[in-house]
Tab-separated table of C-alpha atoms in Angstrom:
chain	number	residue	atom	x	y	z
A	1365	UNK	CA	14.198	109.586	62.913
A	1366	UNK	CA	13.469	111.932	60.484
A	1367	UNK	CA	13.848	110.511	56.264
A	1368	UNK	CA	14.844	113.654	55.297
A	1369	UNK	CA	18.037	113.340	56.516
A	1370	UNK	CA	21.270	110.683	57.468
A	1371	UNK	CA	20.731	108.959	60.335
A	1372	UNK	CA	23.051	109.918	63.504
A	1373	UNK	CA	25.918	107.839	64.721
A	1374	UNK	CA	27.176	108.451	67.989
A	1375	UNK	CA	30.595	106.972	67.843
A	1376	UNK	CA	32.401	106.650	71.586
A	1377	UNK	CA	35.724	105.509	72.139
A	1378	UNK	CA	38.338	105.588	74.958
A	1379	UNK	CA	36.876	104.764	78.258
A	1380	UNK	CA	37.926	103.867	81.345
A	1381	UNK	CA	39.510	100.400	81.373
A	1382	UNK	CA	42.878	99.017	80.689
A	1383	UNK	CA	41.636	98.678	76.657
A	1384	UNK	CA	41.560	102.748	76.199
A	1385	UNK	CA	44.009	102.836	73.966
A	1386	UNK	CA	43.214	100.025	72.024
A	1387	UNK	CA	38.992	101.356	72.249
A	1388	UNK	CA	40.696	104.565	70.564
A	1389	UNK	CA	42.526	102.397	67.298
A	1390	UNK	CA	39.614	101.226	66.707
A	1391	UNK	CA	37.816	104.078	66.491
A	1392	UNK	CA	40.416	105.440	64.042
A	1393	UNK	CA	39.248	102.524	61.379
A	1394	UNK	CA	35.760	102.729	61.739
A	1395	UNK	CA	35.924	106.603	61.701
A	1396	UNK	CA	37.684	106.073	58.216
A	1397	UNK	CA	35.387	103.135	56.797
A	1398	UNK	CA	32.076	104.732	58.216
A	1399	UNK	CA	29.931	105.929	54.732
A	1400	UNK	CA	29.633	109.622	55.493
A	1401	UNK	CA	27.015	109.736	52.549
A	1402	UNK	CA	25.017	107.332	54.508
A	1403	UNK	CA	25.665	108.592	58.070
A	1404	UNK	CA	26.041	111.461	59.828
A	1405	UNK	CA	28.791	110.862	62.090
A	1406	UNK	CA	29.364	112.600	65.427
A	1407	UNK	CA	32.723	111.185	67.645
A	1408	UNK	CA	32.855	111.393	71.282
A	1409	UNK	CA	35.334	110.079	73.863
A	1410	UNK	CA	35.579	109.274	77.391
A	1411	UNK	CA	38.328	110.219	79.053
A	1412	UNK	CA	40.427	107.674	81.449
A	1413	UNK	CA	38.484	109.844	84.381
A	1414	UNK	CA	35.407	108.834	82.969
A	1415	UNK	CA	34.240	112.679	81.373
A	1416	UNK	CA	32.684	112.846	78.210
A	1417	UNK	CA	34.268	114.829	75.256
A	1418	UNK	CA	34.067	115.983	72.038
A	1419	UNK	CA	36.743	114.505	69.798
A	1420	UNK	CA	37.926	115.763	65.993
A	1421	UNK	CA	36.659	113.569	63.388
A	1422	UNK	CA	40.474	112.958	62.492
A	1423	UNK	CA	41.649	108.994	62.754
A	1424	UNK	CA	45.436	110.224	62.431
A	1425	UNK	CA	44.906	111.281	66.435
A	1426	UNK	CA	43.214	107.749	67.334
A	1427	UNK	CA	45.758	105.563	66.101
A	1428	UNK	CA	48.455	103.413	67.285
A	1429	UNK	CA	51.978	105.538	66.057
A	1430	UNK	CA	55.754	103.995	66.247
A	1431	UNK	CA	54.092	101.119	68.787
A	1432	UNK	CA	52.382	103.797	70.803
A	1433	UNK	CA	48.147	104.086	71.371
A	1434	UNK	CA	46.836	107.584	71.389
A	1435	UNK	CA	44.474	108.178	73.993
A	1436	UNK	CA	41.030	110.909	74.356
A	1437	UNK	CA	42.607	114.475	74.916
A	1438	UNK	CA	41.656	115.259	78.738
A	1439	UNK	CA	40.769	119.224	77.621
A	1440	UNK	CA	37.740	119.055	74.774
A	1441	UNK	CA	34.181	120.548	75.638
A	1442	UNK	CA	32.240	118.278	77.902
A	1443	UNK	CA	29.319	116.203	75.953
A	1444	UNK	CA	26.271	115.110	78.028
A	1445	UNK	CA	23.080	112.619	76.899
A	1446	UNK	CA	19.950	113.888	77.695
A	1447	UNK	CA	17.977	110.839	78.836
A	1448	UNK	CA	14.444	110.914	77.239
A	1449	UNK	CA	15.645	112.797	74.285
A	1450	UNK	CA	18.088	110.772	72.317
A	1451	UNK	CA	19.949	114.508	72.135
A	1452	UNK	CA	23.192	115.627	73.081
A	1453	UNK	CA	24.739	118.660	74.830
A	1454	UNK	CA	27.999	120.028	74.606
A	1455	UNK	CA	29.280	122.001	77.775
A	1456	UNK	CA	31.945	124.940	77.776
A	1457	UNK	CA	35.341	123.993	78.221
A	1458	UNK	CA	35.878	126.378	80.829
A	1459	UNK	CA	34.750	127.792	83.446
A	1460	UNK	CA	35.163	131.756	82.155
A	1461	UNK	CA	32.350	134.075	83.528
A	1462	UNK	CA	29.301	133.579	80.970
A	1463	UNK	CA	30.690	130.275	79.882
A	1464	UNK	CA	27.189	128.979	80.285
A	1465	UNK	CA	26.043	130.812	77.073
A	1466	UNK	CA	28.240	128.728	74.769
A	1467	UNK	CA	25.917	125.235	75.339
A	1468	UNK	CA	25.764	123.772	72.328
A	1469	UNK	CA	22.391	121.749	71.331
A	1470	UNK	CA	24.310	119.136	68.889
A	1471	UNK	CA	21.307	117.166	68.364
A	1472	UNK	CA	19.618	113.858	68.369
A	1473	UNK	CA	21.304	110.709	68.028
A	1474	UNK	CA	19.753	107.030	66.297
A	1475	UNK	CA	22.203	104.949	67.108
A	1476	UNK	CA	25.725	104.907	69.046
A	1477	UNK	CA	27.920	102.607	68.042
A	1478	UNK	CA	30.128	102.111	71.635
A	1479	UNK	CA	34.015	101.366	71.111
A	1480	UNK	CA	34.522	100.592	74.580
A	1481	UNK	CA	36.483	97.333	75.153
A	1482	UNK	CA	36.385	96.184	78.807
A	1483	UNK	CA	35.107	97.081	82.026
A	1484	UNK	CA	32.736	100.433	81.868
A	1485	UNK	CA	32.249	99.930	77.793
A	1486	UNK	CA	31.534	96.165	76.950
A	1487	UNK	CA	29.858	95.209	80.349
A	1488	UNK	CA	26.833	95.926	80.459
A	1489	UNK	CA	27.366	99.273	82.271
A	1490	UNK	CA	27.357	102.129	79.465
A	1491	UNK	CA	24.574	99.438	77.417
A	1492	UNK	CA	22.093	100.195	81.088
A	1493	UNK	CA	22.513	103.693	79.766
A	1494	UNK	CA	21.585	103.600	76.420
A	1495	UNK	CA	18.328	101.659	77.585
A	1496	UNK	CA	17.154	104.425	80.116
A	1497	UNK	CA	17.819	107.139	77.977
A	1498	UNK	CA	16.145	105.289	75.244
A	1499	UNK	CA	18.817	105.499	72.737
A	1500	UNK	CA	19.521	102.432	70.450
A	1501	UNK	CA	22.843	101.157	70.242
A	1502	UNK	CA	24.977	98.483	67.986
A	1503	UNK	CA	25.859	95.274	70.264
A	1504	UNK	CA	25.087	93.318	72.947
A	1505	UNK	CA	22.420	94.181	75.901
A	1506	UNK	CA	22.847	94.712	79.167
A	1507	UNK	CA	22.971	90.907	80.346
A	1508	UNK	CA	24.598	89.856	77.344
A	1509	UNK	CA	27.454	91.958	77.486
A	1510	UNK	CA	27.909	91.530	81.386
A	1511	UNK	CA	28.056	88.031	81.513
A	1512	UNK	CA	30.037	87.471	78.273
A	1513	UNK	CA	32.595	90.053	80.168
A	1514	UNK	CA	32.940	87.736	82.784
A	1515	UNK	CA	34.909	85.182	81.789
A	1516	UNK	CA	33.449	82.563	84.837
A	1517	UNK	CA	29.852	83.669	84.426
A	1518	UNK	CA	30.410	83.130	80.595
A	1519	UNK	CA	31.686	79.512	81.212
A	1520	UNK	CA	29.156	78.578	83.570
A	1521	UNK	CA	26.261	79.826	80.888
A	1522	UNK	CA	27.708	77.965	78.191
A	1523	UNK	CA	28.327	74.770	80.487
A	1524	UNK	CA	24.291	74.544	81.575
A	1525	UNK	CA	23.935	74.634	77.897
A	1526	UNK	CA	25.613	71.870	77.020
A	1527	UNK	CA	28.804	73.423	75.445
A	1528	UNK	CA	32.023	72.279	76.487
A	1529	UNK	CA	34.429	75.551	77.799
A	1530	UNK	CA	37.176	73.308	79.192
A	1531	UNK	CA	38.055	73.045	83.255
A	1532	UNK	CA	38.413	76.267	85.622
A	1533	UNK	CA	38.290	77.837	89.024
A	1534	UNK	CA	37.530	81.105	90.570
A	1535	UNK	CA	39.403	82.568	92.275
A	1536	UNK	CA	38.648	85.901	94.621
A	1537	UNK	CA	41.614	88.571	95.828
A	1538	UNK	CA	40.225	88.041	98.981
A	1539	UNK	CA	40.386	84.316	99.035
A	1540	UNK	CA	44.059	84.158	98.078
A	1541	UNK	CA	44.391	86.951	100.607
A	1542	UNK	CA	42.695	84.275	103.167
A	1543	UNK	CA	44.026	81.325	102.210
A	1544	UNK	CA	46.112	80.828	99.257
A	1545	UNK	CA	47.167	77.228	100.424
A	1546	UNK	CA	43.588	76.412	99.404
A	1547	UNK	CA	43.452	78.333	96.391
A	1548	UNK	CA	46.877	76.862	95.306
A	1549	UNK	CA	45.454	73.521	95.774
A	1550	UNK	CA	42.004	74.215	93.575
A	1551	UNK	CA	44.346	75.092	91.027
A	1552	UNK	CA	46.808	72.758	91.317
A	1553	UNK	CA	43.651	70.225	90.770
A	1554	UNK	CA	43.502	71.135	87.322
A	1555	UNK	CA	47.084	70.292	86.413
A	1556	UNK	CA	49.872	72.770	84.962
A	1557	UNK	CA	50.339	74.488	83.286
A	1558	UNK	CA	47.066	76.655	83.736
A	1559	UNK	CA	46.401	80.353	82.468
A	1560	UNK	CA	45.493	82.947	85.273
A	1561	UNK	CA	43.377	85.426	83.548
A	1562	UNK	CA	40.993	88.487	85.043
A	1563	UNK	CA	37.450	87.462	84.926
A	1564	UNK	CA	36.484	90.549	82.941
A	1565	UNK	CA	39.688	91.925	80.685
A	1566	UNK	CA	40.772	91.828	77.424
A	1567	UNK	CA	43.112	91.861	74.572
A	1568	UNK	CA	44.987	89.384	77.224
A	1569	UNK	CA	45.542	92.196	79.190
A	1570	UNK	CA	47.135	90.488	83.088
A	1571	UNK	CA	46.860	87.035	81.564
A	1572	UNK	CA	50.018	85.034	82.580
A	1573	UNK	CA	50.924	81.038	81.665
A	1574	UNK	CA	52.059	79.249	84.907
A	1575	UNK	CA	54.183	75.927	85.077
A	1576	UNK	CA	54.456	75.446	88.591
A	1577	UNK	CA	53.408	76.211	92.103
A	1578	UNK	CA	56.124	79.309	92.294
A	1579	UNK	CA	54.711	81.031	89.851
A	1580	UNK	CA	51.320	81.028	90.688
A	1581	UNK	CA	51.126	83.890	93.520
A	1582	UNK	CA	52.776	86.548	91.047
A	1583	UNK	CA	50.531	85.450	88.555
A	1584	UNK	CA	47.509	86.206	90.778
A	1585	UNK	CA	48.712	88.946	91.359
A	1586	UNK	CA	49.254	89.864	88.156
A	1587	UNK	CA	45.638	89.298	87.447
A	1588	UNK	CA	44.359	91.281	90.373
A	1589	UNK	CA	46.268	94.105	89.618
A	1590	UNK	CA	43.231	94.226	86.654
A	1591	UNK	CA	40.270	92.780	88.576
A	1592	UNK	CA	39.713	91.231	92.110
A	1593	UNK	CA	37.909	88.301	90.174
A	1594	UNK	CA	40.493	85.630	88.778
A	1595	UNK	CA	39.987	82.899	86.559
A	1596	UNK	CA	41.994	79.981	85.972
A	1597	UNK	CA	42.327	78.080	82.761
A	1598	UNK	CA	43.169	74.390	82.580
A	1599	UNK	CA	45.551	74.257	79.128
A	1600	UNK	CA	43.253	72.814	76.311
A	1601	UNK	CA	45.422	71.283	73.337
A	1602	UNK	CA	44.946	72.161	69.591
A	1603	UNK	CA	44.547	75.479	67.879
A	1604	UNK	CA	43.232	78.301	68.493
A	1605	UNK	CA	39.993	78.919	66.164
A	1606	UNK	CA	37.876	82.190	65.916
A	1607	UNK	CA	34.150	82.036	64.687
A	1608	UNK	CA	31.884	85.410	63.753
A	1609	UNK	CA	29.139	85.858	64.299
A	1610	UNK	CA	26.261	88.184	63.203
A	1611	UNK	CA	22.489	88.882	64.052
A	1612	UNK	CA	20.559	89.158	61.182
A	1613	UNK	CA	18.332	92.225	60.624
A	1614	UNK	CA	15.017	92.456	61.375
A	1615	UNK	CA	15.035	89.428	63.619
A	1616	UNK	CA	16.250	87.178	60.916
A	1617	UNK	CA	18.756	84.214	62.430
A	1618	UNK	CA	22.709	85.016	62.858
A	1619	UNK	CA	25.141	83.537	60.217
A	1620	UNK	CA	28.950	82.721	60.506
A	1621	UNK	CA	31.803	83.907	59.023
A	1622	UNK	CA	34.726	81.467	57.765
A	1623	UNK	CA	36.899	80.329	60.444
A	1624	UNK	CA	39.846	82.191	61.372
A	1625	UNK	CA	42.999	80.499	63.518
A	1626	UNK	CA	45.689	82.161	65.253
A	1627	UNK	CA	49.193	81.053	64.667
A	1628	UNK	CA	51.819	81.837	67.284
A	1629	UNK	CA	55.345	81.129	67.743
A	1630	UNK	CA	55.659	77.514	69.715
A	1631	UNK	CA	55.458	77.700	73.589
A	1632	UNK	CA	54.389	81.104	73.571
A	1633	UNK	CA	50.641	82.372	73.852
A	1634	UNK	CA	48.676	85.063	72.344
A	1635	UNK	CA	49.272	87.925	74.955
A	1636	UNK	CA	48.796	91.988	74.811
A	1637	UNK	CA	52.264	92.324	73.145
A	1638	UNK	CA	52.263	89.407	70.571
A	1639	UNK	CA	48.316	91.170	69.344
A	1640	UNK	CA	49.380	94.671	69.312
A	1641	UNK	CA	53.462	94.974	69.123
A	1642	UNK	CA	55.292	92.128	68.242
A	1643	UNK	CA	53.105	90.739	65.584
A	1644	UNK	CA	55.637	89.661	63.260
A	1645	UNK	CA	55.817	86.313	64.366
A	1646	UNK	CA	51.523	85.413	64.656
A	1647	UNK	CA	50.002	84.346	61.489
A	1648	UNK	CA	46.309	84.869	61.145
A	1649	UNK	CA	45.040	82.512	58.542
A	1650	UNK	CA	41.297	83.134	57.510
A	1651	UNK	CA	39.745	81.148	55.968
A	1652	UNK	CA	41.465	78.757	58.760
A	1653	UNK	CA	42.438	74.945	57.110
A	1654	UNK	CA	39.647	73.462	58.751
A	1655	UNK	CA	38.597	69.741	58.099
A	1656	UNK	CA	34.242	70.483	56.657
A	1657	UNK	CA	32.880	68.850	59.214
A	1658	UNK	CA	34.664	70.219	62.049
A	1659	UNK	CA	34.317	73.593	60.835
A	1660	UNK	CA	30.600	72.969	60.490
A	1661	UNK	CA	30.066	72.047	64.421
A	1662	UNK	CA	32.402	74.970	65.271
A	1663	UNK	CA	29.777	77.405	63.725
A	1664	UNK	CA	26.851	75.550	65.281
A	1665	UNK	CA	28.376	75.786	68.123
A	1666	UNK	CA	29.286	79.230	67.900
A	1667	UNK	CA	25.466	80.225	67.401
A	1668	UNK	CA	24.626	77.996	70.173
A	1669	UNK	CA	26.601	80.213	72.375
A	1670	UNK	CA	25.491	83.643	70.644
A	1671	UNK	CA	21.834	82.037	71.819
A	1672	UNK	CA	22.603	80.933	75.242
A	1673	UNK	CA	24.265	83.879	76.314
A	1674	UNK	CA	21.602	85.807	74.116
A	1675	UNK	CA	24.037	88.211	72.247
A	1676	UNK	CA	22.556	90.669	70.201
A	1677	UNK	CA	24.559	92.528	66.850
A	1678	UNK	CA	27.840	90.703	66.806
A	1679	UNK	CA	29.991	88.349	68.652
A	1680	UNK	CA	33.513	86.886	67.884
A	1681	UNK	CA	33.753	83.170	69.785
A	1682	UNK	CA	37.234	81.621	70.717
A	1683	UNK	CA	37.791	77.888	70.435
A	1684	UNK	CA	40.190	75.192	71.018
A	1685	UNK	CA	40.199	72.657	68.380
A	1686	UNK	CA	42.127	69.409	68.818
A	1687	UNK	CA	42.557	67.392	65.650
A	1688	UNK	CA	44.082	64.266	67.358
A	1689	UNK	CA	40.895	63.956	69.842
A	1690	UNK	CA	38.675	65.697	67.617
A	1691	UNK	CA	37.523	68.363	70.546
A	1692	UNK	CA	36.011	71.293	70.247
A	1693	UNK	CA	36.189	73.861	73.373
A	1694	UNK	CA	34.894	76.860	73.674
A	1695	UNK	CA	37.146	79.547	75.127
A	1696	UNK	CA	35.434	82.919	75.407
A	1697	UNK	CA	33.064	84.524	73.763
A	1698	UNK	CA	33.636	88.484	72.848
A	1699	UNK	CA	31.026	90.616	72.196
A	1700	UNK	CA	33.178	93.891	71.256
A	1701	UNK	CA	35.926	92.011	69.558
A	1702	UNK	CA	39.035	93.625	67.981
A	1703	UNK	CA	37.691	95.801	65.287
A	1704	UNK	CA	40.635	97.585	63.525
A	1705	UNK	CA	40.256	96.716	59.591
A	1706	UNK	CA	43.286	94.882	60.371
A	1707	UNK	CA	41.815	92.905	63.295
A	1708	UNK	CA	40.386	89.112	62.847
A	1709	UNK	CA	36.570	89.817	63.122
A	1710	UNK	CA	35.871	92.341	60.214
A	1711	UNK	CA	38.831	90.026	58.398
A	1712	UNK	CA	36.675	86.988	58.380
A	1713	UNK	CA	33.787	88.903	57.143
A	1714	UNK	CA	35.800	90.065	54.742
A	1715	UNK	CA	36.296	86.769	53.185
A	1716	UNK	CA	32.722	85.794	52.944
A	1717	UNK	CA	32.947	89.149	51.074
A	1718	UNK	CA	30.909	91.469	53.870
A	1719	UNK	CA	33.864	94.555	53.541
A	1720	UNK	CA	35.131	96.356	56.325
A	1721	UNK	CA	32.318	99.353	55.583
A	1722	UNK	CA	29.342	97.414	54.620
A	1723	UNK	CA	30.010	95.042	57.619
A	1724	UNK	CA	29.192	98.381	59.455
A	1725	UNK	CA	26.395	99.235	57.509
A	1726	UNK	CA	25.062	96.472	58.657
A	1727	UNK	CA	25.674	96.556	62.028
A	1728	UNK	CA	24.438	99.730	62.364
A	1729	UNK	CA	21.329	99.418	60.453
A	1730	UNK	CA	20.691	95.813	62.495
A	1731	UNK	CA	20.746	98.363	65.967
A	1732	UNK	CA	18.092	100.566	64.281
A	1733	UNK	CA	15.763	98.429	63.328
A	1734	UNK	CA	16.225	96.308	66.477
A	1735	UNK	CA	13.183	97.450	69.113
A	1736	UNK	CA	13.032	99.510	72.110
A	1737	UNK	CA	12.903	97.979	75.755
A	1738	UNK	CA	12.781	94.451	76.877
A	1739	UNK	CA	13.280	92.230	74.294
């Protein structure tokens, strides 16, 4: 990277999963917070088919409006990484006779910051292509982000560990398909209610809450409908407790955020609508009324499980805390959490007094100082 000049952002948003829209709201905040005095800023999208596109550096078209998301326009010029090169291409958006002559050389990139909750974006898959083309990138690696995705691979980390994620079974589409007498009673082992959840959504995206036997196959299917791999949850007690987390730069250790807790309306759960649409109801208290010493083993904790799964850049981990028993459970761990300025990550930072834009700063400068390769 030259000194002369900003460093380049790649910013990419939208993507393939279920989370597009929600990949795309978040863009619209960071696009406003990002320093443009610091960095040079290019934004890119992916289109629900999975093409590459140039999108206007305007938030207003990224946003969620009157309860609806926004999602990557299907018809901008076509944007392709050159591996080796760090540098970018943008194709013609037709295919007119002598389009060719309109490829644009837009330059080389330092860093990409990728926007991409879910499948295809927070994976692993689009982090394998930043490390063959060379390209650094804020987040997670390729391991990391894969098995943190997977919400059974993630509890089965964190249990060899030592960290307690609560009791759960996997369940295939093919092995309800073969035998869901069997599957019903793995499940019913665990006791209801339980949570059916896709192993590798989120923003609760196909999770449902069953309370008997009869509601269990539409729940898996439910789940399915989003990935062929199902988990279910045993229900943990207590409240629901959020921990940062954050690498430090240069290889210095990660630090925690205060504790945030979600607050939802009694016998319901946090699902897609209560986080994005009906959100009059959920409190989210941060700094979270904590008892000290709790609060201390939750972050521990919380870095234990950044280690284990060996995040890199950021990670937001969900616990169940149960003050009668004195528990602490670990319920996933997100490495592309929610990252509106609204949304409970950059909030938490925000009261340790890390602000939405200097929380990217240093997220960004973390990536480009972080080497090259296998780490």
């Amino acid at each position: 990277m030259s000194h002369s000049r900003r460093p380049r952002v790649l910013v990419i948003m939208g993507g393939r999963s279920g989370e597009h829209e929600i990949s795309c709201a978040t863009a619209a905040g960071i696009l406003r917070a990002l320093d443009r005095d610091r960095w040079d800023v290019l934004p890119v999208g992916i289109t629900r088919d999975g093409r590459w596109v140039r999108v206007p550096d305007d938030p207003s078209l990224l946003e969620f409006v009157d309860g609806h998301g926004q999602s990557v326009p299907e018809d901008g010029s076509g944007v392709v990484l050159v591996p080796g090169t760090c540098r970018l291409l943008e194709l013609p958006s037709s295919t007119d006779e002598g389009a060719a002559t309109t490829v644009r050389d837009l330059g080389e990139i330092d860093v990409v910051l990728p926007l991409l909750h879910g499948p295809y974006g927070e994976d692993g898959t689009i982090q394998g292509l930043f490390e063959m083309a060379d390209v650094r990138y804020v987040g997670c690696g390729v391991t990391s982000s894969a098995v943190s995705m997977d919400k059974h691979l993630t509890k089965t980390v964190l249990a060899a560990a030592g960290i307690d994620v609560g009791r759960w079974e996997l369940l295939t589409a093919r092995q309800w398909e073969v035998d869901p007498a069997e599957c019903t009673r793995r499940v019913e082992a665990l006791g209801y209610p339980v949570f059916v959840k896709p192993c590798r959504a989120g923003s609760s995206i196909g999770i449902s809450k069953v309370d008997g036997p009869e509601q269990l196959a539409a729940a898996v299917k439910e789940a399915a409908n989003n990935d062929p791999r199902i988990i279910v949850e045993a229900a943990t007690c207590g409240r629901e407790i959020e921990c940062g987390v954050l690498a430090g730069i240069g290889g210095a250790a990660p630090t925690t955020a205060n504790l945030g807790e979600i607050v939802v309306p009694e016998g319901e759960f946090y699902d897609y609508q209560l986080k994005y649409f009906d959100t009059e109801g959920v409190s989210l208290e941060c700094p979270a009324d904590v008892d000290p010493h709790v609060a201390q083993r939750i972050r521990e904790t919380a870095v234990r499980a950044f280690e284990a799964l060996e995040c890199e850049g950021l990670a937001r981990v969900d616990f169940f805390h149960d003050p009668t028993t004195g528990s602490v459970c670990v319920n996933e761990v997100n490495t592309l959490p929610g990252f509106t300025p609204f949304s409970m990550y950059p909030r938490m930072w925000a009261s340790v007094g890390l602000e939405y834009a200097a929380l990217l700063d240093h997220l960004l400068t973390e990536a480009l100082e972080r080497p090259l390769g296998l780490r």
